[in-house]
Amino acid sequence: MSSPDPSLLTITYPEDQPGLAILTLHRHPVNSMNLALWQALSSCLTQLEANPKVRSLIFRSGLSRPIFTAGNDINELHAKRTTRERYIKFWITKNQFLARLLRTRLTTGVCVKGACPAAGTCLAMCCDVRVGTEDVTMGLNEVALGISVPVVWTKLLARI
């Protein structure tokens, strides 16, 4: 399987911690989650799940500023900047990845620093373990954009 686009994310395997994979988001300036990033995340999860040596996966931000992710890229959601087909593909890709992450055989964790709204919160909720800095802000702010929050997200949010 090919390596992910390093402008979007990288995977590292710490030698002193066998079985661990660290996935670092690199989509500057704020790790906004566009279709390409969701596709890369899905591809990486497939790659890691197929590797019997990998037992755990940690997500983190490679940004120097206090942002895990700004959430979904607004350009993927704004009617004037996308097409109906791309919008549908975006939501299907994102939701399929999150459903797979929730059910993966891997033990998953996320290290959150600073802002982690909307899709970032959803990604964190799908992980087994969440660790954050004191300045973490999380929430399902899609409602402010007129997007309803699926019941599954409110149930997952209630458990953390």
CSV table of N, CA and C in Angstrom, one decimal:
chain,number,residue,atom,x,y,z
A,1,MET,N,0.9,-1.2,0.0
A,1,MET,CA,0.0,0.0,0.0
A,1,MET,C,0.9,1.2,0.0
A,2,SER,N,0.5,2.3,-0.7
A,2,SER,CA,1.3,3.5,-0.8
A,2,SER,C,1.3,4.3,0.5
A,3,SER,N,2.3,5.1,0.7
A,3,SER,CA,2.4,6.0,1.8
A,3,SER,C,1.4,7.1,1.7
A,4,PRO,N,1.0,7.7,2.8
A,4,PRO,CA,0.0,8.8,2.7
A,4,PRO,C,0.8,10.1,2.2
A,5,ASP,N,0.0,11.0,1.7
A,5,ASP,CA,0.6,12.3,1.3
A,5,ASP,C,1.1,13.0,2.6
A,6,PRO,N,2.4,13.3,2.7
A,6,PRO,CA,3.0,13.9,3.9
A,6,PRO,C,2.5,15.3,4.1
A,7,SER,N,1.9,15.9,3.1
A,7,SER,CA,1.3,17.3,3.4
A,7,SER,C,0.0,17.1,4.2
A,8,LEU,N,-0.6,15.9,4.2
A,8,LEU,CA,-1.8,15.7,4.9
A,8,LEU,C,-1.6,15.0,6.3
A,9,LEU,N,-0.8,13.9,6.2
A,9,LEU,CA,-0.5,13.2,7.5
A,9,LEU,C,0.7,12.3,7.3
A,10,THR,N,1.3,11.9,8.4
A,10,THR,CA,2.4,10.9,8.4
A,10,THR,C,2.1,9.8,9.4
A,11,ILE,N,2.6,8.6,9.2
A,11,ILE,CA,2.6,7.6,10.2
A,11,ILE,C,4.0,7.2,10.6
A,12,THR,N,4.2,7.2,11.9
A,12,THR,CA,5.5,6.7,12.5
A,12,THR,C,5.3,5.5,13.4
A,13,TYR,N,6.3,4.8,13.5
A,13,TYR,CA,6.3,3.6,14.3
A,13,TYR,C,7.5,3.7,15.3
A,14,PRO,N,7.2,4.1,16.6
A,14,PRO,CA,8.3,4.3,17.5
A,14,PRO,C,9.0,2.9,17.8
A,15,GLU,N,10.3,2.9,17.6
A,15,GLU,CA,11.1,1.7,17.8
A,15,GLU,C,11.0,1.2,19.3
A,16,ASP,N,10.9,2.1,20.2
A,16,ASP,CA,10.8,1.7,21.6
A,16,ASP,C,9.5,1.2,22.1
A,17,GLN,N,8.5,1.3,21.2
A,17,GLN,CA,7.1,0.9,21.5
A,17,GLN,C,6.5,0.0,20.4
A,18,PRO,N,6.9,-1.2,20.4
A,18,PRO,CA,6.5,-2.1,19.3
A,18,PRO,C,4.9,-2.2,19.3
A,19,GLY,N,4.4,-2.3,18.2
A,19,GLY,CA,2.9,-2.4,18.0
A,19,GLY,C,2.2,-1.1,18.0
A,20,LEU,N,2.9,0.0,18.2
A,20,LEU,CA,2.3,1.3,18.2
A,20,LEU,C,2.5,2.1,16.8
A,21,ALA,N,1.4,2.7,16.3
A,21,ALA,CA,1.5,3.6,15.2
A,21,ALA,C,1.0,4.9,15.6
A,22,ILE,N,1.8,6.0,15.2
A,22,ILE,CA,1.3,7.3,15.5
A,22,ILE,C,1.0,8.0,14.2
A,23,LEU,N,-0.2,8.5,14.1
A,23,LEU,CA,-0.7,9.2,12.9
A,23,LEU,C,-0.7,10.7,13.2
A,24,THR,N,0.1,11.5,12.5
A,24,THR,CA,0.2,12.9,12.8
A,24,THR,C,-0.5,13.7,11.6
A,25,LEU,N,-1.4,14.6,11.9
A,25,LEU,CA,-2.1,15.4,10.9
A,25,LEU,C,-1.2,16.6,10.6
A,26,HIS,N,-1.0,16.9,9.3
A,26,HIS,CA,-0.2,18.0,8.9
A,26,HIS,C,-0.8,18.9,7.9
A,27,ARG,N,-2.1,19.1,7.9
A,27,ARG,CA,-2.8,19.9,6.9
A,27,ARG,C,-2.9,21.4,7.4
A,28,HIS,N,-1.9,22.1,7.0
A,28,HIS,CA,-1.8,23.5,7.5
A,28,HIS,C,-2.8,24.4,6.8
A,29,PRO,N,-3.3,25.4,7.4
A,29,PRO,CA,-2.8,25.9,8.6
A,29,PRO,C,-3.5,25.4,9.9
A,30,VAL,N,-4.7,24.7,9.7
A,30,VAL,CA,-5.5,24.4,10.9
A,30,VAL,C,-6.0,22.9,10.9
A,31,ASN,N,-5.4,22.1,10.1
A,31,ASN,CA,-5.8,20.7,9.9
A,31,ASN,C,-7.3,20.5,9.6
A,32,SER,N,-7.8,21.4,8.7
A,32,SER,CA,-9.2,21.3,8.4
A,32,SER,C,-9.3,20.0,7.5
A,33,MET,N,-10.4,19.3,7.8
A,33,MET,CA,-10.6,18.0,7.3
A,33,MET,C,-11.4,18.0,6.0
A,34,ASN,N,-10.7,17.9,4.8
A,34,ASN,CA,-11.3,17.9,3.5
A,34,ASN,C,-11.4,16.5,3.0
A,35,LEU,N,-12.0,16.3,1.8
A,35,LEU,CA,-12.1,15.0,1.3
A,35,LEU,C,-10.8,14.2,1.2
A,36,ALA,N,-9.8,14.9,0.7
A,36,ALA,CA,-8.5,14.2,0.6
A,36,ALA,C,-8.0,13.7,1.9
A,37,LEU,N,-8.2,14.5,3.0
A,37,LEU,CA,-7.7,14.1,4.3
A,37,LEU,C,-8.5,12.9,4.8
A,38,TRP,N,-9.8,12.9,4.7
A,38,TRP,CA,-10.6,11.8,5.1
A,38,TRP,C,-10.3,10.5,4.3
A,39,GLN,N,-10.0,10.7,3.0
A,39,GLN,CA,-9.6,9.5,2.2
A,39,GLN,C,-8.2,9.0,2.7
A,40,ALA,N,-7.3,9.9,3.0
A,40,ALA,CA,-6.0,9.5,3.5
A,40,ALA,C,-6.1,8.8,4.8
A,41,LEU,N,-7.0,9.3,5.7
A,41,LEU,CA,-7.2,8.6,7.0
A,41,LEU,C,-7.8,7.2,6.8
A,42,SER,N,-8.7,7.1,5.9
A,42,SER,CA,-9.3,5.8,5.6
A,42,SER,C,-8.3,4.8,5.1
A,43,SER,N,-7.4,5.3,4.1
A,43,SER,CA,-6.4,4.4,3.6
A,43,SER,C,-5.4,4.0,4.6
A,44,CYS,N,-5.0,4.9,5.5
A,44,CYS,CA,-4.1,4.6,6.6
A,44,CYS,C,-4.7,3.6,7.5
A,45,LEU,N,-5.9,3.7,7.9
A,45,LEU,CA,-6.6,2.8,8.8
A,45,LEU,C,-6.6,1.4,8.1
A,46,THR,N,-6.9,1.3,6.9
A,46,THR,CA,-6.8,0.0,6.1
A,46,THR,C,-5.4,-0.6,6.2
A,47,GLN,N,-4.4,0.2,6.0
A,47,GLN,CA,-3.0,-0.2,6.0
A,47,GLN,C,-2.7,-0.7,7.4
A,48,LEU,N,-3.0,0.0,8.4
A,48,LEU,CA,-2.7,-0.4,9.8
A,48,LEU,C,-3.4,-1.6,10.3
A,49,GLU,N,-4.7,-1.7,9.9
A,49,GLU,CA,-5.5,-2.9,10.3
A,49,GLU,C,-4.9,-4.1,9.6
A,50,ALA,N,-4.4,-4.0,8.5
A,50,ALA,CA,-3.8,-5.2,7.7
A,50,ALA,C,-2.5,-5.6,8.3
A,51,ASN,N,-1.8,-4.8,9.1
A,51,ASN,CA,-0.5,-5.1,9.6
A,51,ASN,C,-0.7,-5.8,11.0
A,52,PRO,N,-0.4,-7.1,11.0
A,52,PRO,CA,-0.6,-7.8,12.3
A,52,PRO,C,0.3,-7.3,13.4
A,53,LYS,N,1.4,-6.6,13.1
A,53,LYS,CA,2.3,-6.1,14.1
A,53,LYS,C,1.8,-4.8,14.8
A,54,VAL,N,0.8,-4.2,14.2
A,54,VAL,CA,0.3,-2.9,14.8
A,54,VAL,C,-0.9,-3.3,15.6
A,55,ARG,N,-0.9,-2.9,16.9
A,55,ARG,CA,-2.0,-3.1,17.9
A,55,ARG,C,-2.6,-1.9,18.3
A,56,SER,N,-1.9,-0.7,18.3
A,56,SER,CA,-2.4,0.5,18.8
A,56,SER,C,-2.2,1.7,17.8
A,57,LEU,N,-3.0,2.6,17.8
A,57,LEU,CA,-3.0,3.8,16.9
A,57,LEU,C,-3.3,5.0,17.8
A,58,ILE,N,-2.4,6.0,17.7
A,58,ILE,CA,-2.6,7.3,18.3
A,58,ILE,C,-2.6,8.4,17.2
A,59,PHE,N,-3.6,9.3,17.3
A,59,PHE,CA,-3.8,10.4,16.4
A,59,PHE,C,-3.2,11.6,17.2
A,60,ARG,N,-2.5,12.5,16.4
A,60,ARG,CA,-2.0,13.8,17.0
A,60,ARG,C,-1.9,14.8,15.9
A,61,SER,N,-1.7,16.1,16.4
A,61,SER,CA,-1.6,17.2,15.4
A,61,SER,C,-0.1,17.5,15.3
A,62,GLY,N,0.3,17.8,14.1
A,62,GLY,CA,1.7,18.2,13.8
A,62,GLY,C,1.9,19.7,13.8
A,63,LEU,N,0.8,20.4,14.1
A,63,LEU,CA,0.8,21.9,14.1
A,63,LEU,C,1.5,22.4,15.4
A,64,SER,N,2.2,23.5,15.2
A,64,SER,CA,2.9,24.1,16.4
A,64,SER,C,1.9,24.9,17.3
A,65,ARG,N,0.8,25.3,16.7
A,65,ARG,CA,-0.2,26.1,17.4
A,65,ARG,C,-1.2,25.2,18.1
A,66,PRO,N,-2.0,25.7,19.1
A,66,PRO,CA,-2.9,24.8,19.8
A,66,PRO,C,-4.2,24.5,19.1
A,67,ILE,N,-4.0,23.6,18.1
A,67,ILE,CA,-5.1,23.2,17.3
A,67,ILE,C,-4.9,21.7,17.0
A,68,PHE,N,-5.8,20.8,17.4
A,68,PHE,CA,-5.8,19.5,16.9
A,68,PHE,C,-6.3,19.5,15.4
A,69,THR,N,-7.5,20.0,15.3
A,69,THR,CA,-8.1,20.2,13.9
A,69,THR,C,-9.2,21.2,14.1
A,70,ALA,N,-9.4,22.0,13.0
A,70,ALA,CA,-10.5,22.9,13.0
A,70,ALA,C,-11.8,22.3,12.6
A,71,GLY,N,-11.8,21.0,12.4
A,71,GLY,CA,-13.0,20.2,12.0
A,71,GLY,C,-13.1,20.1,10.4
A,72,ASN,N,-14.3,19.9,9.9
A,72,ASN,CA,-14.4,19.7,8.5
A,72,ASN,C,-14.1,21.0,7.8
A,73,ASP,N,-13.5,20.9,6.6
A,73,ASP,CA,-13.2,22.0,5.8
A,73,ASP,C,-14.5,22.6,5.3
A,74,ILE,N,-14.7,23.9,5.6
A,74,ILE,CA,-15.9,24.5,5.2
A,74,ILE,C,-16.2,24.6,3.7
A,75,ASN,N,-15.1,24.5,2.9
A,75,ASN,CA,-15.2,24.5,1.5
A,75,ASN,C,-15.9,23.2,1.0
A,76,GLU,N,-15.9,22.1,1.8
A,76,GLU,CA,-16.6,20.9,1.4
A,76,GLU,C,-18.1,21.0,1.8
A,77,LEU,N,-18.4,22.0,2.6
A,77,LEU,CA,-19.8,22.1,3.0
A,77,LEU,C,-20.6,23.2,2.4
A,78,HIS,N,-19.9,24.2,1.9
A,78,HIS,CA,-20.5,25.4,1.3
A,78,HIS,C,-21.0,25.2,-0.1
A,79,ALA,N,-22.3,25.4,-0.3
A,79,ALA,CA,-22.9,25.0,-1.6
A,79,ALA,C,-22.2,25.7,-2.8
A,80,LYS,N,-21.7,27.0,-2.6
A,80,LYS,CA,-21.1,27.7,-3.7
A,80,LYS,C,-19.7,27.2,-4.0
A,81,ARG,N,-19.1,26.4,-3.2
A,81,ARG,CA,-17.7,25.9,-3.3
A,81,ARG,C,-17.6,24.4,-3.6
A,82,THR,N,-18.7,23.7,-3.7
A,82,THR,CA,-18.6,22.3,-4.0
A,82,THR,C,-19.7,21.9,-4.9
A,83,THR,N,-19.8,20.6,-5.3
A,83,THR,CA,-20.9,20.1,-6.1
A,83,THR,C,-21.7,19.1,-5.2
A,84,ARG,N,-22.8,18.8,-5.7
A,84,ARG,CA,-23.7,17.8,-5.0
A,84,ARG,C,-23.0,16.5,-4.9
A,85,GLU,N,-22.3,16.1,-5.9
A,85,GLU,CA,-21.6,14.8,-6.0
A,85,GLU,C,-20.5,14.8,-5.0
A,86,ARG,N,-19.7,15.8,-5.0
A,86,ARG,CA,-18.6,15.9,-4.1
A,86,ARG,C,-19.0,16.0,-2.6
A,87,TYR,N,-20.1,16.7,-2.4
A,87,TYR,CA,-20.7,16.8,-1.0
A,87,TYR,C,-21.1,15.5,-0.5
A,88,ILE,N,-21.8,14.7,-1.3
A,88,ILE,CA,-22.2,13.4,-0.9
A,88,ILE,C,-21.0,12.5,-0.7
A,89,LYS,N,-20.0,12.5,-1.6
A,89,LYS,CA,-18.8,11.7,-1.5
A,89,LYS,C,-18.1,12.1,-0.2
A,90,PHE,N,-18.0,13.3,0.1
A,90,PHE,CA,-17.3,13.8,1.3
A,90,PHE,C,-18.0,13.2,2.6
A,91,TRP,N,-19.3,13.3,2.7
A,91,TRP,CA,-20.0,12.8,3.9
A,91,TRP,C,-19.9,11.3,4.0
A,92,ILE,N,-20.0,10.6,2.8
A,92,ILE,CA,-19.9,9.1,2.9
A,92,ILE,C,-18.5,8.7,3.3
A,93,THR,N,-17.5,9.3,2.7
A,93,THR,CA,-16.1,9.0,3.1
A,93,THR,C,-15.9,9.2,4.6
A,94,LYS,N,-16.3,10.4,5.0
A,94,LYS,CA,-16.1,10.8,6.4
A,94,LYS,C,-16.8,9.8,7.4
A,95,ASN,N,-18.0,9.5,7.1
A,95,ASN,CA,-18.8,8.7,8.0
A,95,ASN,C,-18.4,7.2,8.0
A,96,GLN,N,-18.0,6.8,6.8
A,96,GLN,CA,-17.4,5.4,6.7
A,96,GLN,C,-16.1,5.3,7.5
A,97,PHE,N,-15.3,6.3,7.4
A,97,PHE,CA,-14.0,6.2,8.2
A,97,PHE,C,-14.3,6.2,9.7
A,98,LEU,N,-15.2,7.1,10.1
A,98,LEU,CA,-15.5,7.2,11.6
A,98,LEU,C,-16.1,5.9,12.1
A,99,ALA,N,-17.0,5.3,11.3
A,99,ALA,CA,-17.6,4.0,11.7
A,99,ALA,C,-16.6,2.9,11.8
A,100,ARG,N,-15.7,2.9,10.9
A,100,ARG,CA,-14.6,1.9,10.9
A,100,ARG,C,-13.7,2.2,12.1
A,101,LEU,N,-13.4,3.4,12.4
A,101,LEU,CA,-12.5,3.8,13.5
A,101,LEU,C,-13.2,3.3,14.8
A,102,LEU,N,-14.5,3.5,14.9
A,102,LEU,CA,-15.2,3.1,16.1
A,102,LEU,C,-15.1,1.6,16.4
A,103,ARG,N,-15.1,0.8,15.3
A,103,ARG,CA,-15.1,-0.6,15.4
A,103,ARG,C,-13.8,-1.3,15.2
A,104,THR,N,-12.7,-0.6,14.9
A,104,THR,CA,-11.4,-1.2,14.6
A,104,THR,C,-10.9,-2.2,15.7
A,105,ARG,N,-10.1,-3.1,15.3
A,105,ARG,CA,-9.5,-4.0,16.2
A,105,ARG,C,-8.4,-3.4,17.0
A,106,LEU,N,-7.9,-2.2,16.5
A,106,LEU,CA,-6.8,-1.5,17.1
A,106,LEU,C,-7.3,-0.8,18.3
A,107,THR,N,-6.4,-0.7,19.3
A,107,THR,CA,-6.7,0.2,20.5
A,107,THR,C,-6.3,1.6,20.0
A,108,THR,N,-7.3,2.5,20.1
A,108,THR,CA,-7.0,3.9,19.5
A,108,THR,C,-7.0,4.9,20.6
A,109,GLY,N,-6.2,6.0,20.3
A,109,GLY,CA,-6.2,7.1,21.2
A,109,GLY,C,-6.0,8.4,20.4
A,110,VAL,N,-6.3,9.5,21.1
A,110,VAL,CA,-6.1,10.8,20.4
A,110,VAL,C,-5.4,11.7,21.5
A,111,CYS,N,-4.4,12.5,21.0
A,111,CYS,CA,-3.8,13.5,21.9
A,111,CYS,C,-4.3,14.8,21.3
A,112,VAL,N,-5.1,15.5,22.1
A,112,VAL,CA,-5.7,16.8,21.6
A,112,VAL,C,-5.1,18.0,22.4
A,113,LYS,N,-4.7,18.9,21.6
A,113,LYS,CA,-4.2,20.2,22.1
A,113,LYS,C,-5.1,21.3,21.5
A,114,GLY,N,-5.6,22.1,22.4
A,114,GLY,CA,-6.4,23.3,21.9
A,114,GLY,C,-7.7,22.9,21.3
A,115,ALA,N,-7.9,23.6,20.1
A,115,ALA,CA,-9.2,23.5,19.4
A,115,ALA,C,-9.4,22.1,18.8
A,116,CYS,N,-10.6,21.6,19.0
A,116,CYS,CA,-11.0,20.3,18.4
A,116,CYS,C,-12.5,20.2,18.2
A,117,PRO,N,-13.1,21.2,17.4
A,117,PRO,CA,-14.5,21.2,17.2
A,117,PRO,C,-15.0,20.2,16.1
A,118,ALA,N,-16.3,19.9,16.2
A,118,ALA,CA,-17.0,19.3,15.1
A,118,ALA,C,-16.4,17.9,14.7
A,119,ALA,N,-15.9,17.8,13.5
A,119,ALA,CA,-15.4,16.5,13.0
A,119,ALA,C,-14.2,16.1,13.9
A,120,GLY,N,-13.4,17.0,14.4
A,120,GLY,CA,-12.4,16.6,15.4
A,120,GLY,C,-12.9,16.0,16.6
A,121,THR,N,-14.0,16.5,17.1
A,121,THR,CA,-14.7,15.9,18.3
A,121,THR,C,-15.2,14.5,17.9
A,122,CYS,N,-15.8,14.4,16.7
A,122,CYS,CA,-16.2,13.1,16.3
A,122,CYS,C,-15.1,12.1,16.2
A,123,LEU,N,-14.0,12.5,15.6
A,123,LEU,CA,-12.8,11.6,15.6
A,123,LEU,C,-12.4,11.2,17.0
A,124,ALA,N,-12.3,12.1,17.9
A,124,ALA,CA,-11.9,11.8,19.3
A,124,ALA,C,-12.9,10.9,19.9
A,125,MET,N,-14.2,11.1,19.7
A,125,MET,CA,-15.2,10.3,20.3
A,125,MET,C,-15.1,8.8,19.8
A,126,CYS,N,-14.6,8.6,18.6
A,126,CYS,CA,-14.5,7.3,18.1
A,126,CYS,C,-13.3,6.5,18.6
A,127,CYS,N,-12.4,7.2,19.3
A,127,CYS,CA,-11.2,6.6,19.9
A,127,CYS,C,-11.5,6.0,21.2
A,128,ASP,N,-10.7,5.0,21.6
A,128,ASP,CA,-10.9,4.4,22.9
A,128,ASP,C,-10.4,5.3,24.1
A,129,VAL,N,-9.4,6.1,23.8
A,129,VAL,CA,-8.8,6.9,24.9
A,129,VAL,C,-8.6,8.3,24.3
A,130,ARG,N,-8.9,9.3,25.1
A,130,ARG,CA,-8.7,10.7,24.7
A,130,ARG,C,-7.8,11.4,25.8
A,131,VAL,N,-6.8,12.1,25.4
A,131,VAL,CA,-5.9,12.8,26.3
A,131,VAL,C,-5.8,14.2,25.8
A,132,GLY,N,-6.0,15.2,26.6
A,132,GLY,CA,-6.0,16.6,26.2
A,132,GLY,C,-5.2,17.5,27.1
A,133,THR,N,-4.8,18.6,26.5
A,133,THR,CA,-4.1,19.7,27.3
A,133,THR,C,-5.2,20.5,28.0
A,134,GLU,N,-4.8,21.3,28.9
A,134,GLU,CA,-5.8,22.1,29.7
A,134,GLU,C,-6.6,23.0,28.9
A,135,ASP,N,-6.2,23.4,27.7
A,135,ASP,CA,-6.9,24.4,26.9
A,135,ASP,C,-7.8,23.8,25.8
A,136,VAL,N,-8.1,22.5,25.9
A,136,VAL,CA,-8.9,21.8,24.9
A,136,VAL,C,-10.3,22.4,24.9
A,137,THR,N,-10.8,22.6,23.7
A,137,THR,CA,-12.2,22.9,23.5
A,137,THR,C,-12.7,21.9,22.4
A,138,MET,N,-13.8,21.3,22.8
A,138,MET,CA,-14.5,20.3,21.9
A,138,MET,C,-16.0,20.6,21.9
A,139,GLY,N,-16.6,20.2,20.8
A,139,GLY,CA,-18.0,20.3,20.7
A,139,GLY,C,-18.5,20.0,19.3
A,140,LEU,N,-19.8,19.8,19.3
A,140,LEU,CA,-20.5,19.5,18.0
A,140,LEU,C,-21.2,20.8,17.5
A,141,ASN,N,-20.4,21.6,17.0
A,141,ASN,CA,-20.9,23.0,16.6
A,141,ASN,C,-21.5,23.0,15.2
A,142,GLU,N,-21.8,21.9,14.6
A,142,GLU,CA,-22.4,21.8,13.2
A,142,GLU,C,-23.7,22.5,13.2
A,143,VAL,N,-24.4,22.5,14.3
A,143,VAL,CA,-25.8,23.1,14.4
A,143,VAL,C,-25.7,24.6,14.1
A,144,ALA,N,-24.6,25.2,14.4
A,144,ALA,CA,-24.5,26.7,14.1
A,144,ALA,C,-24.5,26.9,12.6
A,145,LEU,N,-24.1,25.8,11.8
A,145,LEU,CA,-24.1,25.9,10.3
A,145,LEU,C,-25.4,25.4,9.7
A,146,GLY,N,-26.3,25.0,10.6
A,146,GLY,CA,-27.6,24.4,10.1
A,146,GLY,C,-27.5,22.9,9.8
A,147,ILE,N,-26.5,22.3,10.3
A,147,ILE,CA,-26.3,20.8,10.0
A,147,ILE,C,-26.7,20.1,11.3
A,148,SER,N,-27.7,19.2,11.2
A,148,SER,CA,-28.2,18.5,12.4
A,148,SER,C,-27.1,17.5,12.8
A,149,VAL,N,-27.1,17.2,14.1
A,149,VAL,CA,-26.1,16.3,14.7
A,149,VAL,C,-26.8,14.9,14.8
A,150,PRO,N,-26.2,13.9,14.2
A,150,PRO,CA,-26.8,12.6,14.3
A,150,PRO,C,-26.9,12.1,15.7
A,151,VAL,N,-27.9,11.3,16.0
A,151,VAL,CA,-28.1,10.8,17.4
A,151,VAL,C,-26.9,10.1,17.9
A,152,VAL,N,-26.2,9.3,17.0
A,152,VAL,CA,-25.0,8.6,17.4
A,152,VAL,C,-23.9,9.5,18.0
A,153,TRP,N,-23.8,10.7,17.5
A,153,TRP,CA,-22.8,11.6,18.1
A,153,TRP,C,-23.1,12.1,19.4
A,154,THR,N,-24.4,12.3,19.7
A,154,THR,CA,-24.8,12.8,21.0
A,154,THR,C,-24.7,11.6,22.0
A,155,LYS,N,-24.9,10.4,21.6
A,155,LYS,CA,-24.7,9.2,22.5
A,155,LYS,C,-23.3,9.0,22.8
A,156,LEU,N,-22.4,9.1,21.8
A,156,LEU,CA,-21.0,9.0,22.0
A,156,LEU,C,-20.4,10.1,22.9
A,157,LEU,N,-20.9,11.3,22.7
A,157,LEU,CA,-20.4,12.4,23.5
A,157,LEU,C,-20.8,12.2,24.9
A,158,ALA,N,-22.0,11.7,25.2
A,158,ALA,CA,-22.5,11.5,26.5
A,158,ALA,C,-21.6,10.5,27.3
A,159,ARG,N,-21.0,9.6,26.6
A,159,ARG,CA,-20.2,8.5,27.3
A,159,ARG,C,-18.8,9.0,27.7
A,160,ILE,N,-18.4,10.2,27.2
A,160,ILE,CA,-17.0,10.6,27.5
A,160,ILE,C,-17.0,11.7,28.6
